[in-house]
Each structure stands twice: as C-alpha cells, then as structure tokens.
PDB file of C-alpha atoms in Angstrom:
ATOM      1  CA  MET A   1    -223.898 -68.401   6.027  1.00 67.00           C
ATOM      2  CA  PRO A   2    -223.731 -66.228   2.896  1.00 74.00           C
ATOM      3  CA  ARG A   3    -224.796 -62.643   3.036  1.00 75.00           C
ATOM      4  CA  PRO A   4    -228.086 -61.772   1.375  1.00 76.00           C
ATOM      5  CA  ARG A   5    -227.748 -60.025  -1.943  1.00 76.00           C
ATOM      6  CA  LYS A   6    -228.619 -56.392  -2.141  1.00 75.00           C
ATOM      7  CA  ARG A   7    -231.189 -55.647  -4.771  1.00 73.00           C
ATOM      8  CA  ARG A   8    -230.278 -52.832  -7.066  1.00 68.00           C
ATOM      9  CA  ARG A   9    -233.022 -50.453  -7.828  1.00 64.00           C
ATOM     10  CA  ARG A  10    -233.626 -50.225 -11.535  1.00 60.00           C
ATOM     11  CA  GLU A  11    -233.053 -46.735 -12.788  1.00 61.00           C
ATOM     12  CA  ALA A  12    -235.810 -45.388 -14.970  1.00 56.00           C
ATOM     13  CA  LYS A  13    -234.616 -43.822 -18.173  1.00 62.00           C
ATOM     14  CA  ARG A  14    -236.015 -40.341 -18.080  1.00 63.00           C
ATOM     15  CA  ILE A  15    -236.241 -38.897 -21.521  1.00 65.00           C
ATOM     16  CA  PRO A  16    -237.814 -35.473 -21.896  1.00 64.00           C
ATOM     17  CA  ARG A  17    -240.722 -35.206 -24.285  1.00 65.00           C
ATOM     18  CA  SER A  18    -239.691 -33.594 -27.510  1.00 66.00           C
ATOM     19  CA  ARG A  19    -241.250 -32.808 -30.842  1.00 60.00           C
ATOM     20  CA  THR A  20    -239.009 -35.284 -32.745  1.00 54.00           C
ATOM     21  CA  THR A  21    -240.566 -38.423 -31.224  1.00 78.00           C
ATOM     22  CA  LEU A  22    -244.065 -39.758 -31.843  1.00 85.00           C
ATOM     23  CA  PRO A  23    -246.861 -37.787 -30.192  1.00 88.00           C
ATOM     24  CA  GLU A  24    -248.039 -39.242 -26.901  1.00 86.00           C
ATOM     25  CA  TYR A  25    -251.598 -39.345 -25.595  1.00 87.00           C
ATOM     26  CA  ASP A  26    -252.950 -40.223 -22.180  1.00 85.00           C
ATOM     27  CA  ARG A  27    -255.704 -42.797 -21.851  1.00 84.00           C
ATOM     28  CA  GLY A  28    -259.067 -41.245 -22.603  1.00 86.00           C
ATOM     29  CA  ALA A  29    -257.524 -38.370 -24.572  1.00 88.00           C
ATOM     30  CA  VAL A  30    -256.815 -40.207 -27.832  1.00 91.00           C
ATOM     31  CA  PRO A  31    -258.080 -38.301 -30.894  1.00 93.00           C
ATOM     32  CA  TYR A  32    -260.651 -39.859 -33.195  1.00 94.00           C
ATOM     33  CA  GLY A  33    -259.104 -41.927 -35.966  1.00 94.00           C
ATOM     34  CA  LEU A  34    -256.418 -43.642 -33.870  1.00 95.00           C
ATOM     35  CA  ALA A  35    -256.704 -47.031 -32.153  1.00 94.00           C
ATOM     36  CA  THR A  36    -254.520 -49.751 -30.683  1.00 92.00           C
ATOM     37  CA  ARG A  37    -254.156 -53.181 -32.300  1.00 92.00           C
ATOM     38  CA  ARG A  38    -256.551 -54.643 -29.753  1.00 93.00           C
ATOM     39  CA  ALA A  39    -259.153 -51.965 -30.484  1.00 93.00           C
ATOM     40  CA  LEU A  40    -258.768 -52.635 -34.218  1.00 94.00           C
ATOM     41  CA  ARG A  41    -259.298 -56.344 -33.579  1.00 93.00           C
ATOM     42  CA  ASP A  42    -262.502 -55.589 -31.650  1.00 95.00           C
ATOM     43  CA  MET A  43    -263.726 -53.563 -34.641  1.00 94.00           C
ATOM     44  CA  GLY A  44    -263.081 -56.501 -36.999  1.00 93.00           C
ATOM     45  CA  LEU A  45    -260.081 -54.818 -38.624  1.00 94.00           C
ATOM     46  CA  SER A  46    -256.402 -55.660 -38.990  1.00 92.00           C
ATOM     47  CA  PRO A  47    -253.545 -53.123 -39.212  1.00 91.00           C
ATOM     48  CA  GLY A  48    -253.117 -53.918 -42.925  1.00 87.00           C
ATOM     49  CA  GLY A  49    -251.862 -50.747 -44.618  1.00 80.00           C
ATOM     50  CA  ASN A  50    -250.338 -49.192 -41.488  1.00 82.00           C
ATOM     51  CA  ASP A  51    -246.577 -48.956 -41.887  1.00 84.00           C
ATOM     52  CA  GLY A  52    -246.057 -48.377 -38.207  1.00 87.00           C
ATOM     53  CA  PRO A  53    -247.403 -46.572 -35.185  1.00 91.00           C
ATOM     54  CA  VAL A  54    -248.282 -42.912 -35.562  1.00 92.00           C
ATOM     55  CA  ALA A  55    -248.587 -42.172 -31.830  1.00 91.00           C
ATOM     56  CA  ILE A  56    -248.019 -43.668 -28.384  1.00 87.00           C
ATOM     57  CA  LEU A  57    -250.667 -44.398 -25.773  1.00 88.00           C
ATOM     58  CA  ARG A  58    -249.054 -43.563 -22.439  1.00 84.00           C
ATOM     59  CA  CYS A  59    -249.297 -45.921 -19.469  1.00 82.00           C
ATOM     60  CA  LYS A  60    -251.139 -44.963 -16.283  1.00 79.00           C
ATOM     61  CA  LEU A  61    -247.926 -44.218 -14.406  1.00 79.00           C
ATOM     62  CA  CYS A  62    -246.680 -41.724 -16.983  1.00 78.00           C
ATOM     63  CA  ALA A  63    -249.986 -39.846 -16.962  1.00 74.00           C
ATOM     64  CA  THR A  64    -248.766 -38.219 -13.755  1.00 79.00           C
ATOM     65  CA  ARG A  65    -245.511 -37.100 -15.428  1.00 77.00           C
ATOM     66  CA  PRO A  66    -246.462 -34.936 -18.405  1.00 74.00           C
ATOM     67  CA  ASN A  67    -242.921 -33.705 -19.114  1.00 76.00           C
ATOM     68  CA  TRP A  68    -241.336 -37.124 -19.510  1.00 74.00           C
ATOM     69  CA  SER A  69    -241.666 -39.541 -22.394  1.00 76.00           C
ATOM     70  CA  CYS A  70    -243.224 -42.959 -21.654  1.00 71.00           C
ATOM     71  CA  ARG A  71    -240.730 -45.831 -21.981  1.00 74.00           C
ATOM     72  CA  HIS A  72    -242.608 -48.515 -20.041  1.00 73.00           C
ATOM     73  CA  PRO A  73    -243.548 -51.858 -21.620  1.00 74.00           C
ATOM     74  CA  THR A  74    -247.227 -51.189 -20.850  1.00 74.00           C
ATOM     75  CA  ARG A  75    -247.419 -48.334 -23.324  1.00 80.00           C
ATOM     76  CA  GLY A  76    -249.464 -48.932 -26.428  1.00 86.00           C
ATOM     77  CA  PHE A  77    -248.906 -47.942 -30.016  1.00 89.00           C
ATOM     78  CA  LEU A  78    -251.691 -46.172 -31.874  1.00 93.00           C
ATOM     79  CA  LEU A  79    -252.475 -46.915 -35.519  1.00 94.00           C
ATOM     80  CA  ARG A  80    -254.674 -45.097 -38.023  1.00 94.00           C
ATOM     81  CA  ILE A  81    -258.152 -46.574 -38.437  1.00 94.00           C
ATOM     82  CA  ASP A  82    -258.596 -45.314 -42.005  1.00 93.00           C
ATOM     83  CA  LEU A  83    -255.602 -47.384 -43.188  1.00 93.00           C
ATOM     84  CA  ALA A  84    -256.827 -50.575 -41.494  1.00 93.00           C
ATOM     85  CA  VAL A  85    -258.327 -53.333 -43.636  1.00 93.00           C
ATOM     86  CA  PRO A  86    -261.019 -55.905 -42.791  1.00 93.00           C
ATOM     87  CA  LYS A  87    -259.865 -59.138 -41.203  1.00 92.00           C
ATOM     88  CA  ARG A  88    -259.331 -62.031 -43.569  1.00 91.00           C
ATOM     89  CA  VAL A  89    -261.928 -64.765 -43.367  1.00 91.00           C
ATOM     90  CA  PRO A  90    -260.441 -68.285 -43.297  1.00 92.00           C
ATOM     91  CA  THR A  91    -261.404 -70.636 -46.093  1.00 94.00           C
ATOM     92  CA  LEU A  92    -263.304 -73.836 -45.425  1.00 96.00           C
ATOM     93  CA  ALA A  93    -260.133 -75.882 -45.990  1.00 96.00           C
ATOM     94  CA  GLN A  94    -258.256 -73.794 -43.409  1.00 95.00           C
ATOM     95  CA  GLU A  95    -261.037 -74.242 -40.858  1.00 95.00           C
ATOM     96  CA  ARG A  96    -261.085 -77.989 -41.522  1.00 95.00           C
ATOM     97  CA  ALA A  97    -257.303 -78.185 -41.024  1.00 96.00           C
ATOM     98  CA  LEU A  98    -257.558 -76.261 -37.735  1.00 94.00           C
ATOM     99  CA  ASP A  99    -260.340 -78.559 -36.544  1.00 94.00           C
ATOM    100  CA  ARG A 100    -258.223 -81.631 -37.301  1.00 94.00           C
ATOM    101  CA  ALA A 101    -255.280 -80.126 -35.423  1.00 94.00           C
ATOM    102  CA  MET A 102    -257.455 -79.334 -32.399  1.00 93.00           C
ATOM    103  CA  ALA A 103    -259.027 -82.796 -32.544  1.00 92.00           C
ATOM    104  CA  ALA A 104    -255.564 -84.328 -32.279  1.00 91.00           C
ATOM    105  CA  ARG A 105    -254.878 -82.290 -29.131  1.00 92.00           C
ATOM    106  CA  GLN A 106    -258.288 -82.924 -27.551  1.00 92.00           C
ATOM    107  CA  THR A 107    -258.823 -86.639 -28.265  1.00 91.00           C
ATOM    108  CA  CYS A 108    -257.706 -89.281 -25.795  1.00 90.00           C
ATOM    109  CA  GLY A 109    -255.503 -91.888 -27.427  1.00 87.00           C
ATOM    110  CA  GLU A 110    -256.825 -94.730 -25.274  1.00 88.00           C
ATOM    111  CA  CYS A 111    -260.586 -94.237 -24.977  1.00 87.00           C
ATOM    112  CA  GLY A 112    -261.145 -92.087 -28.092  1.00 87.00           C
ATOM    113  CA  ARG A 113    -263.256 -89.407 -26.359  1.00 89.00           C
ATOM    114  CA  ARG A 114    -262.845 -85.822 -27.593  1.00 90.00           C
ATOM    115  CA  PHE A 115    -262.736 -83.344 -24.729  1.00 91.00           C
ATOM    116  CA  TYR A 116    -263.593 -79.645 -24.932  1.00 91.00           C
ATOM    117  CA  ILE A 117    -260.144 -78.809 -23.538  1.00 89.00           C
ATOM    118  CA  CYS A 118    -256.680 -79.797 -24.718  1.00 90.00           C
ATOM    119  CA  LEU A 119    -255.285 -82.865 -22.971  1.00 90.00           C
ATOM    120  CA  SER A 120    -251.909 -83.011 -21.297  1.00 88.00           C
ATOM    121  CA  LYS A 121    -249.053 -83.984 -23.612  1.00 87.00           C
ATOM    122  CA  LYS A 122    -247.185 -85.317 -20.602  1.00 88.00           C
ATOM    123  CA  LEU A 123    -249.872 -87.901 -19.820  1.00 87.00           C
ATOM    124  CA  GLY A 124    -250.857 -88.650 -23.401  1.00 83.00           C
ATOM    125  CA  CYS A 125    -254.409 -89.529 -22.356  1.00 88.00           C
ATOM    126  CA  CYS A 126    -257.301 -88.287 -20.243  1.00 88.00           C
ATOM    127  CA  LEU A 127    -257.233 -88.474 -16.431  1.00 87.00           C
ATOM    128  CA  GLU A 128    -259.793 -91.285 -16.379  1.00 87.00           C
ATOM    129  CA  CYS A 129    -257.550 -93.487 -18.500  1.00 89.00           C
ATOM    130  CA  HIS A 130    -254.428 -92.416 -16.618  1.00 89.00           C
ATOM    131  CA  ASP A 131    -255.431 -92.814 -12.982  1.00 89.00           C
ATOM    132  CA  GLY A 132    -259.156 -93.598 -12.909  1.00 86.00           C
ATOM    133  CA  THR A 133    -260.424 -90.126 -11.986  1.00 85.00           C
ATOM    134  CA  PRO A 134    -263.944 -90.016 -13.429  1.00 86.00           C
ATOM    135  CA  ALA A 135    -264.510 -87.429 -16.141  1.00 84.00           C
ATOM    136  CA  ASP A 136    -267.597 -85.234 -16.156  1.00 85.00           C
ATOM    137  CA  PRO A 137    -269.849 -86.393 -19.049  1.00 83.00           C
ATOM    138  CA  SER A 138    -270.469 -82.760 -20.026  1.00 86.00           C
ATOM    139  CA  SER A 139    -266.735 -82.204 -20.639  1.00 85.00           C
ATOM    140  CA  TYR A 140    -266.388 -84.489 -23.661  1.00 85.00           C
ATOM    141  CA  THR A 141    -268.223 -85.857 -26.661  1.00 85.00           C
ATOM    142  CA  ALA A 142    -268.801 -89.561 -26.999  1.00 78.00           C
ATOM    143  CA  PRO A 143    -266.485 -91.366 -29.407  1.00 75.00           C
ATOM    144  CA  THR A 144    -267.971 -92.033 -32.816  1.00 69.00           C
ATOM    145  CA  ALA A 145    -267.621 -95.245 -34.763  1.00 62.00           C
ATOM    146  CA  SER A 146    -264.225 -95.419 -36.413  1.00 57.00           C
ATOM    147  CA  ALA A 147    -264.670 -93.537 -39.626  1.00 51.00           C
ATOM    148  CA  ALA A 148    -263.218 -95.183 -42.682  1.00 52.00           C
ATOM    149  CA  HIS A 149    -261.362 -92.690 -44.745  1.00 48.00           C
ATOM    150  CA  HIS A 150    -263.581 -90.628 -46.989  1.00 51.00           C
ATOM    151  CA  LEU A 151    -260.931 -89.587 -49.445  1.00 50.00           C
ATOM    152  CA  ALA A 152    -261.463 -90.073 -53.149  1.00 47.00           C
ATOM    153  CA  ALA A 153    -258.199 -91.961 -53.701  1.00 41.00           C
TER     154      ALA A 153
END
C-alpha cells in the first residue's frame, strides 16, 4: 500500500508595506472618491477613463496585519470615481441579437417550448421530451405558430 502524500504548507509571501507600492486601505476605511469595479457597476458606471488601480482594498485576513502588504487573491483594486464614465446602453439591434441567442439556448428542439432557463446542451431538448418528466407550466412559454420570416428580402 502506498504511503500517503505529505501536504506541503504553502508559504505566504510576506512583503513589508512600503511607500513605493499602491496605498492600501482596510474595508470600511476607504476614502471618498475611490470604489471597486463592483461598486462602480452598482452606481451605473464603468471604469472608462481609469488607466489602472490607484489603491488596494485589503482582504479581511490582512486587516489584522497592518505591517504587511496584502497579496491574497481576495484583495480588491480601487479606482477613481471621477474618471468613471456612464455605462453604455445597448442598441435595439444588440438587444434583439441577444434575445435571439438566448432563445436558441432556451427553446426545446422537439416540442418548441421556450423555457425561462437554458436547456442542457447534452440532452438537446427539455426533460419532458427526453424522459417524460412533466415540466411545470409556469417554467415555459407556450410555442407560437411558426413565424414566417419577416425580412424584407
């Protein structure tokens, strides 16, 4: 019987905080005018004119170690709010193209019902068509009459 492998403990890279790196802020102590990408998205803004992060939002673990720089993947990067631009609004043609793409993923190929969720690519159809499991009527829209193409040409 083979011996169990010993797990090596991952060494944390401890880098002392210095003035040459980006400033770091703990959660709840971020100055006004800085926000993460997610916070910008909630405000209806996109990073736009920001060339890069201006500060680092430290993770919860590093809040207990004020002398060390945060190198964990859970740290966040802070961007300036005044350089952010409003989100772009999709055109009607873009929304129509997205709806067609989603319809292709949500429509059963056998019965023609469009579900409110994406169907499995592996099965290629809904569960009712695949194995007879009844589908909840509130989870799909009834198939419409086959629409002849409405294009001008």
